Amino acid sequence: MNNSFNQNKKIQNQQADVFSSLMHSRRSVRKYDQTANFDHDAVARALTLTTLSPNSSNMQLWEFHRVISDDKRMTLASYCMGQNAAKTANELVAFVVTPYKWKERAAMNANQIREAFDGREDETSKRALKYYEKLIPFIYNNDRFGLFGLVRKAISYFLGRNKPMVREVSKADVRVCLHKSSSLAAMTFMTAMRAEGYDTCPMEGFDSIRAKELLGLPKTAEITMIISCGKRLEEGVYGDRHRVNNQDVIFNH
């Protein structure tokens, strides 16, 4: 028993050390070595892991657009305000949210629930199915002007007077929710790329209209960020990492 425990503890410690090493070595790199070999398959492997990222209600309302060809990559780099992190990258990946796909994703999850709870009529199975067939459509169904969201806000306010209630139910709140999920995926991707021996830089400074047009995205899609990939040059890391003190941001309750 003790041998098994010790062996498991040793493995856990090794895994923790590996993860700690990845997080400490990951930096936002602003300039890449364009003479270094680059394995584009590493990006494919990292994105496969990225799809496993946690996301709101398992709706997976995201897409990951790889820009590999020289012409499109340099065009997109110019739309990223000509940042070195974009101009010198071997590949650019746009993290995109797709709110317009909510119906098919809700149906996908509902079907999964039916299969998982086949033959069951208990409250748990009914509640799970109701979540995707009733609650998700109620939250995600939005009109152009967000009026449905205002109605949901009012309902949430009145119900919340007497019991705990989710308050983030407007169209804008759903938008924030989707970008949260996309950002979680982006962090998974950057960590996975570091595990492959490559570097990344997340960029928010870009012309979203031109970038969406280049990628053939519909108007209702939104780009959360564009991540550049490559092998770092020493001058590509702009100085030592600086963070505020832990006591200023970590609190116990």
Short mmCIF file of N, CA, C and O in Angstrom, two decimals, residues 85-181:
data_model
loop_
_atom_site.label_atom_id
_atom_site.label_comp_id
_atom_site.label_asym_id
_atom_site.label_seq_id
_atom_site.Cartn_x
_atom_site.Cartn_y
_atom_site.Cartn_z
N ALA A 85 6.13 40.20 -33.67
CA ALA A 85 5.65 38.88 -33.26
C ALA A 85 4.84 38.23 -34.36
O ALA A 85 4.79 37.00 -34.47
N ALA A 86 4.20 39.04 -35.19
CA ALA A 86 3.42 38.51 -36.32
C ALA A 86 4.28 38.39 -37.57
O ALA A 86 4.21 37.38 -38.29
N LYS A 87 5.11 39.40 -37.85
CA LYS A 87 5.90 39.41 -39.09
C LYS A 87 6.94 38.30 -39.14
O LYS A 87 7.25 37.79 -40.22
N THR A 88 7.49 37.91 -37.98
CA THR A 88 8.57 36.92 -37.97
C THR A 88 8.09 35.52 -37.63
O THR A 88 8.89 34.59 -37.54
N ALA A 89 6.78 35.34 -37.45
CA ALA A 89 6.23 34.04 -37.04
C ALA A 89 6.24 33.04 -38.20
O ALA A 89 6.13 33.42 -39.37
N ASN A 90 6.34 31.78 -37.85
CA ASN A 90 6.22 30.70 -38.84
C ASN A 90 4.76 30.35 -39.12
O ASN A 90 4.45 29.82 -40.18
N GLU A 91 3.91 30.65 -38.16
CA GLU A 91 2.50 30.37 -38.31
C GLU A 91 1.71 31.27 -37.37
O GLU A 91 2.17 31.62 -36.28
N LEU A 92 0.51 31.66 -37.81
CA LEU A 92 -0.40 32.44 -36.98
C LEU A 92 -1.68 31.65 -36.80
O LEU A 92 -2.16 31.02 -37.74
N VAL A 93 -2.22 31.69 -35.59
CA VAL A 93 -3.47 30.97 -35.30
C VAL A 93 -4.46 31.95 -34.70
O VAL A 93 -4.19 32.58 -33.68
N ALA A 94 -5.61 32.08 -35.37
CA ALA A 94 -6.68 32.96 -34.87
C ALA A 94 -7.67 32.15 -34.05
O ALA A 94 -8.16 31.12 -34.51
N PHE A 95 -7.95 32.61 -32.86
CA PHE A 95 -8.93 31.98 -31.97
C PHE A 95 -10.24 32.74 -32.12
O PHE A 95 -10.32 33.93 -31.81
N VAL A 96 -11.25 32.03 -32.60
CA VAL A 96 -12.49 32.66 -33.04
C VAL A 96 -13.68 32.10 -32.25
O VAL A 96 -13.75 30.89 -32.00
N VAL A 97 -14.61 32.98 -31.88
CA VAL A 97 -15.84 32.52 -31.24
C VAL A 97 -16.97 32.54 -32.27
O VAL A 97 -17.04 33.42 -33.13
N THR A 98 -17.86 31.54 -32.16
CA THR A 98 -18.91 31.34 -33.17
C THR A 98 -20.29 31.25 -32.50
O THR A 98 -20.88 30.16 -32.43
N PRO A 99 -20.82 32.36 -32.02
CA PRO A 99 -22.11 32.31 -31.31
C PRO A 99 -23.26 31.81 -32.17
O PRO A 99 -24.24 31.27 -31.65
N TYR A 100 -23.16 31.96 -33.48
CA TYR A 100 -24.23 31.56 -34.40
C TYR A 100 -24.40 30.05 -34.50
O TYR A 100 -25.37 29.57 -35.08
N LYS A 101 -23.49 29.29 -33.92
CA LYS A 101 -23.58 27.83 -33.97
C LYS A 101 -24.24 27.23 -32.72
O LYS A 101 -24.20 26.02 -32.51
N TRP A 102 -24.86 28.08 -31.91
CA TRP A 102 -25.34 27.59 -30.62
C TRP A 102 -26.42 26.52 -30.76
O TRP A 102 -26.48 25.59 -29.93
N LYS A 103 -27.27 26.60 -31.78
CA LYS A 103 -28.35 25.62 -31.92
C LYS A 103 -27.82 24.22 -32.17
O LYS A 103 -28.27 23.24 -31.55
N GLU A 104 -26.88 24.09 -33.10
CA GLU A 104 -26.34 22.76 -33.40
C GLU A 104 -25.53 22.21 -32.24
O GLU A 104 -25.53 21.00 -32.00
N ARG A 105 -24.85 23.09 -31.50
CA ARG A 105 -24.08 22.62 -30.35
C ARG A 105 -25.01 22.18 -29.21
O ARG A 105 -24.75 21.19 -28.53
N ALA A 106 -26.08 22.92 -29.02
CA ALA A 106 -27.05 22.53 -27.99
C ALA A 106 -27.68 21.20 -28.34
O ALA A 106 -27.86 20.32 -27.47
N ALA A 107 -28.01 20.99 -29.61
CA ALA A 107 -28.59 19.72 -30.06
C ALA A 107 -27.59 18.59 -29.89
O ALA A 107 -27.96 17.47 -29.49
N MET A 108 -26.32 18.86 -30.19
CA MET A 108 -25.28 17.85 -30.01
C MET A 108 -25.20 17.39 -28.56
O MET A 108 -25.15 16.19 -28.26
N ASN A 109 -25.20 18.35 -27.64
CA ASN A 109 -25.12 18.02 -26.22
C ASN A 109 -26.38 17.31 -25.73
O ASN A 109 -26.31 16.38 -24.92
N ALA A 110 -27.54 17.72 -26.24
CA ALA A 110 -28.79 17.07 -25.86
C ALA A 110 -28.80 15.61 -26.30
O ALA A 110 -29.23 14.72 -25.54
N ASN A 111 -28.32 15.35 -27.50
CA ASN A 111 -28.22 13.97 -27.99
C ASN A 111 -27.28 13.15 -27.14
O ASN A 111 -27.54 11.96 -26.86
N GLN A 112 -26.19 13.78 -26.74
CA GLN A 112 -25.23 13.07 -25.88
C GLN A 112 -25.86 12.71 -24.54
O GLN A 112 -25.64 11.62 -24.00
N ILE A 113 -26.65 13.64 -24.00
CA ILE A 113 -27.34 13.40 -22.73
C ILE A 113 -28.34 12.25 -22.89
O ILE A 113 -28.44 11.37 -22.01
N ARG A 114 -29.07 12.23 -23.99
CA ARG A 114 -30.05 11.15 -24.21
C ARG A 114 -29.35 9.79 -24.24
O ARG A 114 -29.86 8.81 -23.68
N GLU A 115 -28.22 9.71 -24.90
CA GLU A 115 -27.49 8.45 -24.99
C GLU A 115 -26.93 8.06 -23.62
O GLU A 115 -26.98 6.89 -23.23
N ALA A 116 -26.40 9.04 -22.91
CA ALA A 116 -25.78 8.75 -21.61
C ALA A 116 -26.81 8.30 -20.57
O ALA A 116 -26.51 7.47 -19.70
N PHE A 117 -28.03 8.85 -20.66
CA PHE A 117 -29.07 8.54 -19.68
C PHE A 117 -30.18 7.69 -20.28
O PHE A 117 -31.32 7.72 -19.80
N ASP A 118 -29.87 6.94 -21.31
CA ASP A 118 -30.87 6.11 -21.98
C ASP A 118 -31.55 5.16 -20.99
O ASP A 118 -30.88 4.43 -20.25
N GLY A 119 -32.87 5.18 -20.97
CA GLY A 119 -33.63 4.29 -20.09
C GLY A 119 -33.87 4.84 -18.70
O GLY A 119 -34.57 4.22 -17.90
N ARG A 120 -33.27 6.01 -18.40
CA ARG A 120 -33.45 6.61 -17.07
C ARG A 120 -34.52 7.69 -17.11
O ARG A 120 -34.63 8.44 -18.07
N GLU A 121 -35.32 7.77 -16.05
CA GLU A 121 -36.36 8.78 -15.95
C GLU A 121 -36.26 9.53 -14.63
O GLU A 121 -37.23 10.13 -14.17
N ASP A 122 -35.06 9.51 -14.02
CA ASP A 122 -34.88 10.18 -12.73
C ASP A 122 -34.70 11.69 -12.94
O ASP A 122 -34.55 12.18 -14.05
N GLU A 123 -34.69 12.42 -11.84
CA GLU A 123 -34.61 13.87 -11.90
C GLU A 123 -33.30 14.36 -12.50
O GLU A 123 -33.26 15.37 -13.19
N THR A 124 -32.21 13.64 -12.24
CA THR A 124 -30.90 14.06 -12.77
C THR A 124 -30.90 14.06 -14.30
O THR A 124 -30.46 15.01 -14.94
N SER A 125 -31.40 12.98 -14.90
CA SER A 125 -31.43 12.88 -16.36
C SER A 125 -32.37 13.92 -16.96
O SER A 125 -32.07 14.53 -17.99
N LYS A 126 -33.52 14.13 -16.32
CA LYS A 126 -34.47 15.11 -16.83
C LYS A 126 -33.91 16.53 -16.75
O LYS A 126 -34.08 17.34 -17.66
N ARG A 127 -33.21 16.81 -15.64
CA ARG A 127 -32.63 18.14 -15.46
C ARG A 127 -31.52 18.40 -16.48
O ARG A 127 -31.41 19.50 -17.03
N ALA A 128 -30.71 17.38 -16.74
CA ALA A 128 -29.63 17.53 -17.70
C ALA A 128 -30.16 17.80 -19.11
O ALA A 128 -29.65 18.66 -19.84
N LEU A 129 -31.21 17.07 -19.48
CA LEU A 129 -31.79 17.26 -20.81
C LEU A 129 -32.47 18.62 -20.91
O LEU A 129 -32.38 19.31 -21.94
N LYS A 130 -33.16 19.01 -19.86
CA LYS A 130 -33.84 20.30 -19.83
C LYS A 130 -32.84 21.44 -19.97
O LYS A 130 -33.14 22.48 -20.58
N TYR A 131 -31.65 21.24 -19.44
CA TYR A 131 -30.61 22.27 -19.50
C TYR A 131 -30.30 22.65 -20.95
O TYR A 131 -30.21 23.84 -21.29
N TYR A 132 -30.15 21.63 -21.81
CA TYR A 132 -29.79 21.89 -23.20
C TYR A 132 -30.99 22.15 -24.11
O TYR A 132 -30.84 22.78 -25.15
N GLU A 133 -32.15 21.68 -23.71
CA GLU A 133 -33.33 21.88 -24.56
C GLU A 133 -34.14 23.11 -24.17
O GLU A 133 -34.91 23.63 -25.00
N LYS A 134 -33.97 23.59 -22.95
CA LYS A 134 -34.75 24.73 -22.49
C LYS A 134 -33.87 25.92 -22.08
O LYS A 134 -34.03 27.04 -22.59
N LEU A 135 -32.94 25.69 -21.14
CA LEU A 135 -32.17 26.79 -20.58
C LEU A 135 -31.18 27.38 -21.58
O LEU A 135 -31.10 28.62 -21.74
N ILE A 136 -30.41 26.53 -22.26
CA ILE A 136 -29.44 27.04 -23.23
C ILE A 136 -30.12 27.86 -24.33
O ILE A 136 -29.67 28.98 -24.64
N PRO A 137 -31.22 27.37 -24.95
CA PRO A 137 -31.90 28.21 -25.95
C PRO A 137 -32.40 29.53 -25.35
O PRO A 137 -32.38 30.57 -26.02
N PHE A 138 -32.85 29.49 -24.11
CA PHE A 138 -33.33 30.71 -23.46
C PHE A 138 -32.21 31.75 -23.32
O PHE A 138 -32.42 32.94 -23.54
N ILE A 139 -30.99 31.29 -23.00
CA ILE A 139 -29.86 32.20 -22.79
C ILE A 139 -29.24 32.64 -24.11
O ILE A 139 -28.88 33.81 -24.29
N TYR A 140 -29.09 31.70 -25.05
CA TYR A 140 -28.32 31.98 -26.27
C TYR A 140 -29.15 32.60 -27.39
O TYR A 140 -28.59 33.10 -28.37
N ASN A 141 -30.46 32.54 -27.29
CA ASN A 141 -31.31 33.11 -28.34
C ASN A 141 -31.34 34.63 -28.19
O ASN A 141 -31.95 35.16 -27.27
N ASN A 142 -30.66 35.32 -29.10
CA ASN A 142 -30.56 36.77 -29.00
C ASN A 142 -30.96 37.45 -30.30
O ASN A 142 -30.69 36.94 -31.38
N ASP A 143 -31.62 38.59 -30.16
CA ASP A 143 -31.96 39.39 -31.33
C ASP A 143 -30.83 40.39 -31.59
O ASP A 143 -29.89 40.51 -30.81
N ARG A 144 -30.95 41.09 -32.68
CA ARG A 144 -29.89 42.00 -33.11
C ARG A 144 -29.60 43.10 -32.09
O ARG A 144 -28.46 43.50 -31.88
N PHE A 145 -30.63 43.59 -31.43
CA PHE A 145 -30.49 44.72 -30.53
C PHE A 145 -30.34 44.32 -29.05
O PHE A 145 -30.23 45.18 -28.18
N GLY A 146 -30.38 43.02 -28.77
CA GLY A 146 -30.20 42.56 -27.40
C GLY A 146 -31.40 42.73 -26.51
O GLY A 146 -31.28 42.71 -25.27
N LEU A 147 -32.58 42.89 -27.13
CA LEU A 147 -33.79 43.10 -26.32
C LEU A 147 -34.16 41.86 -25.51
O LEU A 147 -34.64 41.97 -24.38
N PHE A 148 -33.95 40.67 -26.12
CA PHE A 148 -34.23 39.43 -25.37
C PHE A 148 -33.38 39.39 -24.10
O PHE A 148 -33.83 38.93 -23.05
N GLY A 149 -32.15 39.86 -24.23
CA GLY A 149 -31.25 39.86 -23.09
C GLY A 149 -31.73 40.78 -21.98
O GLY A 149 -31.58 40.47 -20.80
N LEU A 150 -32.32 41.91 -22.35
CA LEU A 150 -32.85 42.83 -21.34
C LEU A 150 -34.00 42.19 -20.58
O LEU A 150 -34.14 42.37 -19.37
N VAL A 151 -34.82 41.42 -21.30
CA VAL A 151 -35.92 40.70 -20.65
C VAL A 151 -35.35 39.68 -19.67
O VAL A 151 -35.83 39.56 -18.53
N ARG A 152 -34.32 38.94 -20.12
CA ARG A 152 -33.69 37.96 -19.22
C ARG A 152 -33.08 38.64 -18.00
O ARG A 152 -33.13 38.10 -16.88
N LYS A 153 -32.49 39.81 -18.20
CA LYS A 153 -31.91 40.56 -17.08
C LYS A 153 -32.98 40.90 -16.05
O LYS A 153 -32.76 40.78 -14.84
N ALA A 154 -34.13 41.33 -16.54
CA ALA A 154 -35.22 41.70 -15.64
C ALA A 154 -35.72 40.48 -14.87
O ALA A 154 -35.94 40.55 -13.65
N ILE A 155 -35.87 39.35 -15.57
CA ILE A 155 -36.31 38.12 -14.90
C ILE A 155 -35.30 37.70 -13.85
O ILE A 155 -35.66 37.33 -12.72
N SER A 156 -34.02 37.76 -14.21
CA SER A 156 -32.96 37.38 -13.28
C SER A 156 -32.96 38.27 -12.04
O SER A 156 -32.78 37.80 -10.92
N TYR A 157 -33.21 39.56 -12.26
CA TYR A 157 -33.23 40.50 -11.13
C TYR A 157 -34.35 40.18 -10.15
O TYR A 157 -34.14 40.10 -8.93
N PHE A 158 -35.54 39.96 -10.67
CA PHE A 158 -36.68 39.71 -9.79
C PHE A 158 -36.58 38.36 -9.09
O PHE A 158 -36.88 38.25 -7.91
N LEU A 159 -36.14 37.33 -9.82
CA LEU A 159 -35.97 36.03 -9.18
C LEU A 159 -34.83 36.06 -8.17
O LEU A 159 -34.87 35.36 -7.15
N GLY A 160 -33.83 36.88 -8.44
CA GLY A 160 -32.67 36.95 -7.56
C GLY A 160 -32.90 37.67 -6.25
O GLY A 160 -32.03 37.68 -5.38
N ARG A 161 -34.07 38.27 -6.10
CA ARG A 161 -34.37 38.93 -4.82
C ARG A 161 -34.55 37.94 -3.69
O ARG A 161 -34.30 38.27 -2.52
N ASN A 162 -34.96 36.72 -4.03
CA ASN A 162 -35.29 35.74 -2.98
C ASN A 162 -34.37 34.53 -2.96
O ASN A 162 -34.43 33.73 -2.04
N LYS A 163 -33.52 34.37 -4.01
CA LYS A 163 -32.63 33.21 -4.04
C LYS A 163 -31.44 33.51 -4.93
O LYS A 163 -31.49 34.43 -5.76
N PRO A 164 -30.35 32.75 -4.77
CA PRO A 164 -29.19 32.96 -5.64
C PRO A 164 -29.57 32.77 -7.11
O PRO A 164 -30.31 31.83 -7.44
N MET A 165 -29.06 33.62 -7.97
CA MET A 165 -29.46 33.59 -9.37
C MET A 165 -28.29 34.05 -10.24
O MET A 165 -27.56 34.99 -9.89
N VAL A 166 -28.10 33.37 -11.36
CA VAL A 166 -27.11 33.81 -12.33
C VAL A 166 -27.56 35.15 -12.91
O VAL A 166 -28.69 35.28 -13.37
N ARG A 167 -26.69 36.15 -12.88
CA ARG A 167 -27.07 37.50 -13.31
C ARG A 167 -26.57 37.83 -14.73
O ARG A 167 -27.07 38.76 -15.35
N GLU A 168 -25.58 37.08 -15.20
CA GLU A 168 -24.97 37.38 -16.50
C GLU A 168 -25.74 36.67 -17.61
O GLU A 168 -25.37 35.58 -18.05
N VAL A 169 -26.83 37.27 -18.06
CA VAL A 169 -27.73 36.60 -19.01
C VAL A 169 -28.03 37.45 -20.25
O VAL A 169 -28.83 37.06 -21.09
N SER A 170 -27.41 38.62 -20.36
CA SER A 170 -27.67 39.48 -21.51
C SER A 170 -26.87 39.01 -22.73
O SER A 170 -26.01 38.13 -22.63
N LYS A 171 -27.13 39.61 -23.87
CA LYS A 171 -26.37 39.30 -25.08
C LYS A 171 -24.90 39.60 -24.88
O LYS A 171 -24.02 38.83 -25.28
N ALA A 172 -24.61 40.72 -24.23
CA ALA A 172 -23.22 41.09 -23.96
C ALA A 172 -22.56 40.09 -23.01
O ALA A 172 -21.38 39.76 -23.15
N ASP A 173 -23.34 39.60 -22.04
CA ASP A 173 -22.81 38.62 -21.09
C ASP A 173 -22.44 37.31 -21.79
O ASP A 173 -21.41 36.70 -21.49
N VAL A 174 -23.29 36.87 -22.73
CA VAL A 174 -23.00 35.66 -23.49
C VAL A 174 -21.73 35.85 -24.31
O VAL A 174 -20.89 34.95 -24.40
N ARG A 175 -21.56 37.03 -24.89
CA ARG A 175 -20.35 37.34 -25.65
C ARG A 175 -19.10 37.20 -24.78
O ARG A 175 -18.10 36.61 -25.18
N VAL A 176 -19.17 37.77 -23.58
CA VAL A 176 -18.04 37.67 -22.65
C VAL A 176 -17.76 36.20 -22.32
O VAL A 176 -16.61 35.76 -22.28
N CYS A 177 -18.82 35.44 -22.09
CA CYS A 177 -18.71 34.03 -21.75
C CYS A 177 -17.96 33.26 -22.84
O CYS A 177 -17.07 32.45 -22.56
N LEU A 178 -18.30 33.53 -24.10
CA LEU A 178 -17.66 32.82 -25.21
C LEU A 178 -16.19 33.17 -25.31
O LEU A 178 -15.35 32.30 -25.58
N HIS A 179 -15.86 34.42 -25.09
CA HIS A 179 -14.45 34.82 -25.15
C HIS A 179 -13.65 34.26 -23.97
O HIS A 179 -12.45 34.01 -24.11
N LYS A 180 -14.31 34.05 -22.85
CA LYS A 180 -13.65 33.37 -21.72
C LYS A 180 -13.22 31.96 -22.14
O LYS A 180 -12.08 31.54 -21.90
N SER A 181 -14.16 31.23 -22.75
CA SER A 181 -13.87 29.86 -23.18
C SER A 181 -12.76 29.85 -24.23
O SER A 181 -11.85 29.01 -24.19
#
